[in-house]
Amino acid sequence: MVRIEHIGIAVKELDQANELFKKLFGEASYKEETVESEHVTTSFFKIGPNKIELLEAKADESAIAKYINKKGEGIHHIAFEVDDILAEMERLRGEGFQLINDQPKKGADNKLVCFLHPKTTNGVLVELCQEIK
Ligand code: ZN
């Protein structure tokens, strides 16, 4: 793994959260993007070399809606940048981690992504992401 790419935060209302995080960081979100396949709208902030992703559910079947219903708003996942997502998925499978998706999916921000099940990572939802070149 290369580095932490971003931290994902589940929010109920993106407009309200955008305003709040703009105040917190002193800078507005630089990008909003809806990922139809995941039923979420995302908003990205840059803080120096780091990124924060806010996620709002667009439908009840969205994983974000389920998460908020169960746990409320808050930190949802940590995303790690990888150079070769297929190789990293293979390696982690071999180490006994449970992958939520068998194949990388197209995520927000021009990335291929794969999630690790929190039950095999001490309760932390881990996202692997590789930039699509
Ligand atoms: Zn993410």
JSON list of C-alpha atoms and ligand atoms in Angstrom, two decimals:
[
{"chain": "A", "resi": 1, "resn": "MET", "atom": "CA", "xyz": [0.00, 0.00, 0.00]},
{"chain": "A", "resi": 2, "resn": "VAL", "atom": "CA", "xyz": [1.24, 3.45, -0.89]},
{"chain": "A", "resi": 3, "resn": "ARG", "atom": "CA", "xyz": [-0.49, 5.83, 1.52]},
{"chain": "A", "resi": 4, "resn": "ILE", "atom": "CA", "xyz": [-3.85, 6.84, 2.95]},
{"chain": "A", "resi": 5, "resn": "GLU", "atom": "CA", "xyz": [-5.70, 8.26, -0.06]},
{"chain": "A", "resi": 6, "resn": "HIS", "atom": "CA", "xyz": [-8.72, 9.62, 1.79]},
{"chain": "A", "resi": 7, "resn": "ILE", "atom": "CA", "xyz": [-11.02, 9.16, 4.76]},
{"chain": "A", "resi": 8, "resn": "GLY", "atom": "CA", "xyz": [-14.72, 8.66, 4.01]},
{"chain": "A", "resi": 9, "resn": "ILE", "atom": "CA", "xyz": [-17.38, 10.21, 6.25]},
{"chain": "A", "resi": 10, "resn": "ALA", "atom": "CA", "xyz": [-21.06, 9.25, 6.06]},
{"chain": "A", "resi": 11, "resn": "VAL", "atom": "CA", "xyz": [-23.40, 12.24, 6.28]},
{"chain": "A", "resi": 12, "resn": "LYS", "atom": "CA", "xyz": [-27.19, 12.61, 6.23]},
{"chain": "A", "resi": 13, "resn": "GLU", "atom": "CA", "xyz": [-27.33, 15.81, 4.21]},
{"chain": "A", "resi": 14, "resn": "LEU", "atom": "CA", "xyz": [-24.51, 16.66, 1.88]},
{"chain": "A", "resi": 15, "resn": "ASP", "atom": "CA", "xyz": [-25.37, 20.35, 1.47]},
{"chain": "A", "resi": 16, "resn": "GLN", "atom": "CA", "xyz": [-25.34, 20.90, 5.21]},
{"chain": "A", "resi": 17, "resn": "ALA", "atom": "CA", "xyz": [-22.13, 18.88, 5.64]},
{"chain": "A", "resi": 18, "resn": "ASN", "atom": "CA", "xyz": [-20.43, 20.72, 2.76]},
{"chain": "A", "resi": 19, "resn": "GLU", "atom": "CA", "xyz": [-21.09, 24.02, 4.54]},
{"chain": "A", "resi": 20, "resn": "LEU", "atom": "CA", "xyz": [-19.85, 22.70, 7.84]},
{"chain": "A", "resi": 21, "resn": "PHE", "atom": "CA", "xyz": [-16.64, 21.16, 6.48]},
{"chain": "A", "resi": 22, "resn": "LYS", "atom": "CA", "xyz": [-16.00, 24.30, 4.44]},
{"chain": "A", "resi": 23, "resn": "LYS", "atom": "CA", "xyz": [-15.98, 26.23, 7.73]},
{"chain": "A", "resi": 24, "resn": "LEU", "atom": "CA", "xyz": [-13.80, 23.59, 9.37]},
{"chain": "A", "resi": 25, "resn": "PHE", "atom": "CA", "xyz": [-11.16, 23.47, 6.63]},
{"chain": "A", "resi": 26, "resn": "GLY", "atom": "CA", "xyz": [-11.40, 27.09, 5.48]},
{"chain": "A", "resi": 27, "resn": "GLU", "atom": "CA", "xyz": [-11.88, 25.88, 1.93]},
{"chain": "A", "resi": 28, "resn": "ALA", "atom": "CA", "xyz": [-14.81, 24.62, -0.10]},
{"chain": "A", "resi": 29, "resn": "SER", "atom": "CA", "xyz": [-15.22, 21.16, -1.59]},
{"chain": "A", "resi": 30, "resn": "TYR", "atom": "CA", "xyz": [-13.43, 20.92, -4.95]},
{"chain": "A", "resi": 31, "resn": "LYS", "atom": "CA", "xyz": [-15.59, 18.22, -6.47]},
{"chain": "A", "resi": 32, "resn": "GLU", "atom": "CA", "xyz": [-18.99, 16.58, -6.16]},
{"chain": "A", "resi": 33, "resn": "GLU", "atom": "CA", "xyz": [-19.73, 13.33, -7.90]},
{"chain": "A", "resi": 34, "resn": "THR", "atom": "CA", "xyz": [-22.64, 10.89, -7.88]},
{"chain": "A", "resi": 35, "resn": "VAL", "atom": "CA", "xyz": [-21.78, 7.19, -8.15]},
{"chain": "A", "resi": 36, "resn": "GLU", "atom": "CA", "xyz": [-25.03, 5.76, -9.51]},
{"chain": "A", "resi": 37, "resn": "SER", "atom": "CA", "xyz": [-24.06, 2.11, -8.97]},
{"chain": "A", "resi": 38, "resn": "GLU", "atom": "CA", "xyz": [-23.52, 2.80, -5.23]},
{"chain": "A", "resi": 39, "resn": "HIS", "atom": "CA", "xyz": [-26.48, 5.18, -4.85]},
{"chain": "A", "resi": 40, "resn": "VAL", "atom": "CA", "xyz": [-24.28, 7.83, -3.26]},
{"chain": "A", "resi": 41, "resn": "THR", "atom": "CA", "xyz": [-23.25, 11.39, -3.89]},
{"chain": "A", "resi": 42, "resn": "THR", "atom": "CA", "xyz": [-19.74, 12.23, -2.79]},
{"chain": "A", "resi": 43, "resn": "SER", "atom": "CA", "xyz": [-17.98, 15.48, -2.09]},
{"chain": "A", "resi": 44, "resn": "PHE", "atom": "CA", "xyz": [-14.20, 15.84, -1.84]},
{"chain": "A", "resi": 45, "resn": "PHE", "atom": "CA", "xyz": [-12.09, 18.24, 0.19]},
{"chain": "A", "resi": 46, "resn": "LYS", "atom": "CA", "xyz": [-8.34, 18.71, 0.05]},
{"chain": "A", "resi": 47, "resn": "ILE", "atom": "CA", "xyz": [-6.35, 19.48, 3.17]},
{"chain": "A", "resi": 48, "resn": "GLY", "atom": "CA", "xyz": [-2.72, 19.76, 2.14]},
{"chain": "A", "resi": 49, "resn": "PRO", "atom": "CA", "xyz": [-1.79, 16.34, 0.75]},
{"chain": "A", "resi": 50, "resn": "ASN", "atom": "CA", "xyz": [-4.86, 14.66, 2.28]},
{"chain": "A", "resi": 51, "resn": "LYS", "atom": "CA", "xyz": [-8.43, 14.21, 1.14]},
{"chain": "A", "resi": 52, "resn": "ILE", "atom": "CA", "xyz": [-11.74, 13.84, 2.91]},
{"chain": "A", "resi": 53, "resn": "GLU", "atom": "CA", "xyz": [-14.71, 12.28, 1.12]},
{"chain": "A", "resi": 54, "resn": "LEU", "atom": "CA", "xyz": [-18.23, 13.01, 2.34]},
{"chain": "A", "resi": 55, "resn": "LEU", "atom": "CA", "xyz": [-20.87, 10.47, 1.32]},
{"chain": "A", "resi": 56, "resn": "GLU", "atom": "CA", "xyz": [-24.62, 10.97, 1.22]},
{"chain": "A", "resi": 57, "resn": "ALA", "atom": "CA", "xyz": [-27.06, 8.17, 0.37]},
{"chain": "A", "resi": 58, "resn": "LYS", "atom": "CA", "xyz": [-29.28, 8.66, -2.69]},
{"chain": "A", "resi": 59, "resn": "ALA", "atom": "CA", "xyz": [-31.47, 5.61, -1.98]},
{"chain": "A", "resi": 60, "resn": "ASP", "atom": "CA", "xyz": [-32.45, 3.40, 0.97]},
{"chain": "A", "resi": 61, "resn": "GLU", "atom": "CA", "xyz": [-30.54, 0.41, -0.45]},
{"chain": "A", "resi": 62, "resn": "SER", "atom": "CA", "xyz": [-27.29, 2.38, -0.40]},
{"chain": "A", "resi": 63, "resn": "ALA", "atom": "CA", "xyz": [-24.64, 1.06, 1.99]},
{"chain": "A", "resi": 64, "resn": "ILE", "atom": "CA", "xyz": [-24.37, 4.59, 3.39]},
{"chain": "A", "resi": 65, "resn": "ALA", "atom": "CA", "xyz": [-28.09, 4.68, 4.26]},
{"chain": "A", "resi": 66, "resn": "LYS", "atom": "CA", "xyz": [-27.75, 1.34, 6.03]},
{"chain": "A", "resi": 67, "resn": "TYR", "atom": "CA", "xyz": [-24.63, 2.50, 7.86]},
{"chain": "A", "resi": 68, "resn": "ILE", "atom": "CA", "xyz": [-26.29, 5.71, 9.10]},
{"chain": "A", "resi": 69, "resn": "ASN", "atom": "CA", "xyz": [-29.40, 3.82, 10.21]},
{"chain": "A", "resi": 70, "resn": "LYS", "atom": "CA", "xyz": [-27.25, 1.44, 12.23]},
{"chain": "A", "resi": 71, "resn": "LYS", "atom": "CA", "xyz": [-24.44, 3.64, 13.53]},
{"chain": "A", "resi": 72, "resn": "GLY", "atom": "CA", "xyz": [-25.33, 7.23, 12.72]},
{"chain": "A", "resi": 73, "resn": "GLU", "atom": "CA", "xyz": [-23.13, 9.73, 10.90]},
{"chain": "A", "resi": 74, "resn": "GLY", "atom": "CA", "xyz": [-19.39, 9.54, 11.20]},
{"chain": "A", "resi": 75, "resn": "ILE", "atom": "CA", "xyz": [-16.18, 8.03, 9.86]},
{"chain": "A", "resi": 76, "resn": "HIS", "atom": "CA", "xyz": [-17.21, 5.31, 7.42]},
{"chain": "A", "resi": 77, "resn": "HIS", "atom": "CA", "xyz": [-14.00, 4.05, 5.80]},
{"chain": "A", "resi": 78, "resn": "ILE", "atom": "CA", "xyz": [-10.28, 4.60, 5.31]},
{"chain": "A", "resi": 79, "resn": "ALA", "atom": "CA", "xyz": [-9.03, 4.38, 1.73]},
{"chain": "A", "resi": 80, "resn": "PHE", "atom": "CA", "xyz": [-5.52, 3.27, 0.88]},
{"chain": "A", "resi": 81, "resn": "GLU", "atom": "CA", "xyz": [-3.93, 3.94, -2.46]},
{"chain": "A", "resi": 82, "resn": "VAL", "atom": "CA", "xyz": [-2.39, 0.90, -4.16]},
{"chain": "A", "resi": 83, "resn": "ASP", "atom": "CA", "xyz": [-0.37, 0.63, -7.36]},
{"chain": "A", "resi": 84, "resn": "ASP", "atom": "CA", "xyz": [-1.90, -2.64, -8.54]},
{"chain": "A", "resi": 85, "resn": "ILE", "atom": "CA", "xyz": [-5.33, -3.33, -7.07]},
{"chain": "A", "resi": 86, "resn": "LEU", "atom": "CA", "xyz": [-5.64, -6.86, -8.51]},
{"chain": "A", "resi": 87, "resn": "ALA", "atom": "CA", "xyz": [-2.29, -7.91, -7.05]},
{"chain": "A", "resi": 88, "resn": "GLU", "atom": "CA", "xyz": [-3.16, -6.33, -3.69]},
{"chain": "A", "resi": 89, "resn": "MET", "atom": "CA", "xyz": [-6.58, -8.05, -3.63]},
{"chain": "A", "resi": 90, "resn": "GLU", "atom": "CA", "xyz": [-4.89, -11.37, -4.34]},
{"chain": "A", "resi": 91, "resn": "ARG", "atom": "CA", "xyz": [-2.31, -10.79, -1.61]},
{"chain": "A", "resi": 92, "resn": "LEU", "atom": "CA", "xyz": [-4.92, -9.81, 1.00]},
{"chain": "A", "resi": 93, "resn": "ARG", "atom": "CA", "xyz": [-7.16, -12.74, 0.09]},
{"chain": "A", "resi": 94, "resn": "GLY", "atom": "CA", "xyz": [-4.14, -14.97, 0.69]},
{"chain": "A", "resi": 95, "resn": "GLU", "atom": "CA", "xyz": [-3.67, -13.34, 4.10]},
{"chain": "A", "resi": 96, "resn": "GLY", "atom": "CA", "xyz": [-7.24, -14.31, 5.06]},
{"chain": "A", "resi": 97, "resn": "PHE", "atom": "CA", "xyz": [-9.02, -10.98, 4.63]},
{"chain": "A", "resi": 98, "resn": "GLN", "atom": "CA", "xyz": [-12.57, -11.07, 3.32]},
{"chain": "A", "resi": 99, "resn": "LEU", "atom": "CA", "xyz": [-13.10, -8.88, 0.27]},
{"chain": "A", "resi": 100, "resn": "ILE", "atom": "CA", "xyz": [-16.57, -7.42, -0.18]},
{"chain": "A", "resi": 101, "resn": "ASN", "atom": "CA", "xyz": [-16.32, -7.38, -3.96]},
{"chain": "A", "resi": 102, "resn": "ASP", "atom": "CA", "xyz": [-14.58, -10.05, -6.06]},
{"chain": "A", "resi": 103, "resn": "GLN", "atom": "CA", "xyz": [-13.57, -7.64, -8.78]},
{"chain": "A", "resi": 104, "resn": "PRO", "atom": "CA", "xyz": [-12.55, -3.98, -8.54]},
{"chain": "A", "resi": 105, "resn": "LYS", "atom": "CA", "xyz": [-15.44, -1.57, -9.08]},
{"chain": "A", "resi": 106, "resn": "LYS", "atom": "CA", "xyz": [-15.48, 1.88, -10.60]},
{"chain": "A", "resi": 107, "resn": "GLY", "atom": "CA", "xyz": [-15.64, 4.30, -7.67]},
{"chain": "A", "resi": 108, "resn": "ALA", "atom": "CA", "xyz": [-15.69, 8.07, -7.35]},
{"chain": "A", "resi": 109, "resn": "ASP", "atom": "CA", "xyz": [-12.74, 10.28, -8.29]},
{"chain": "A", "resi": 110, "resn": "ASN", "atom": "CA", "xyz": [-11.58, 8.16, -11.26]},
{"chain": "A", "resi": 111, "resn": "LYS", "atom": "CA", "xyz": [-10.62, 5.17, -9.13]},
{"chain": "A", "resi": 112, "resn": "LEU", "atom": "CA", "xyz": [-10.94, 1.42, -9.20]},
{"chain": "A", "resi": 113, "resn": "VAL", "atom": "CA", "xyz": [-11.97, 0.37, -5.71]},
{"chain": "A", "resi": 114, "resn": "CYS", "atom": "CA", "xyz": [-12.39, -2.72, -3.56]},
{"chain": "A", "resi": 115, "resn": "PHE", "atom": "CA", "xyz": [-13.60, -2.94, 0.05]},
{"chain": "A", "resi": 116, "resn": "LEU", "atom": "CA", "xyz": [-12.47, -5.29, 2.80]},
{"chain": "A", "resi": 117, "resn": "HIS", "atom": "CA", "xyz": [-15.11, -6.59, 5.17]},
{"chain": "A", "resi": 118, "resn": "PRO", "atom": "CA", "xyz": [-14.81, -4.87, 8.59]},
{"chain": "A", "resi": 119, "resn": "LYS", "atom": "CA", "xyz": [-15.27, -8.18, 10.40]},
{"chain": "A", "resi": 120, "resn": "THR", "atom": "CA", "xyz": [-11.78, -9.21, 9.22]},
{"chain": "A", "resi": 121, "resn": "THR", "atom": "CA", "xyz": [-10.16, -5.79, 9.86]},
{"chain": "A", "resi": 122, "resn": "ASN", "atom": "CA", "xyz": [-10.97, -5.04, 13.50]},
{"chain": "A", "resi": 123, "resn": "GLY", "atom": "CA", "xyz": [-14.16, -3.22, 12.57]},
{"chain": "A", "resi": 124, "resn": "VAL", "atom": "CA", "xyz": [-12.54, -0.82, 10.11]},
{"chain": "A", "resi": 125, "resn": "LEU", "atom": "CA", "xyz": [-14.00, -0.67, 6.62]},
{"chain": "A", "resi": 126, "resn": "VAL", "atom": "CA", "xyz": [-10.91, -0.54, 4.39]},
{"chain": "A", "resi": 127, "resn": "GLU", "atom": "CA", "xyz": [-11.05, 0.67, 0.79]},
{"chain": "A", "resi": 128, "resn": "LEU", "atom": "CA", "xyz": [-8.30, -0.11, -1.68]},
{"chain": "A", "resi": 129, "resn": "CYS", "atom": "CA", "xyz": [-8.12, 2.34, -4.54]},
{"chain": "A", "resi": 130, "resn": "GLN", "atom": "CA", "xyz": [-6.08, 2.58, -7.68]},
{"chain": "A", "resi": 131, "resn": "GLU", "atom": "CA", "xyz": [-6.15, 5.55, -10.00]},
{"chain": "A", "resi": 132, "resn": "ILE", "atom": "CA", "xyz": [-7.52, 4.76, -13.46]},
{"chain": "A", "resi": 133, "resn": "LYS", "atom": "CA", "xyz": [-4.85, 5.87, -15.91]},
{"chain": "B", "resi": 1, "resn": "ZN", "atom": "ZN", "xyz": [-13.80, 6.30, -0.39]}
]
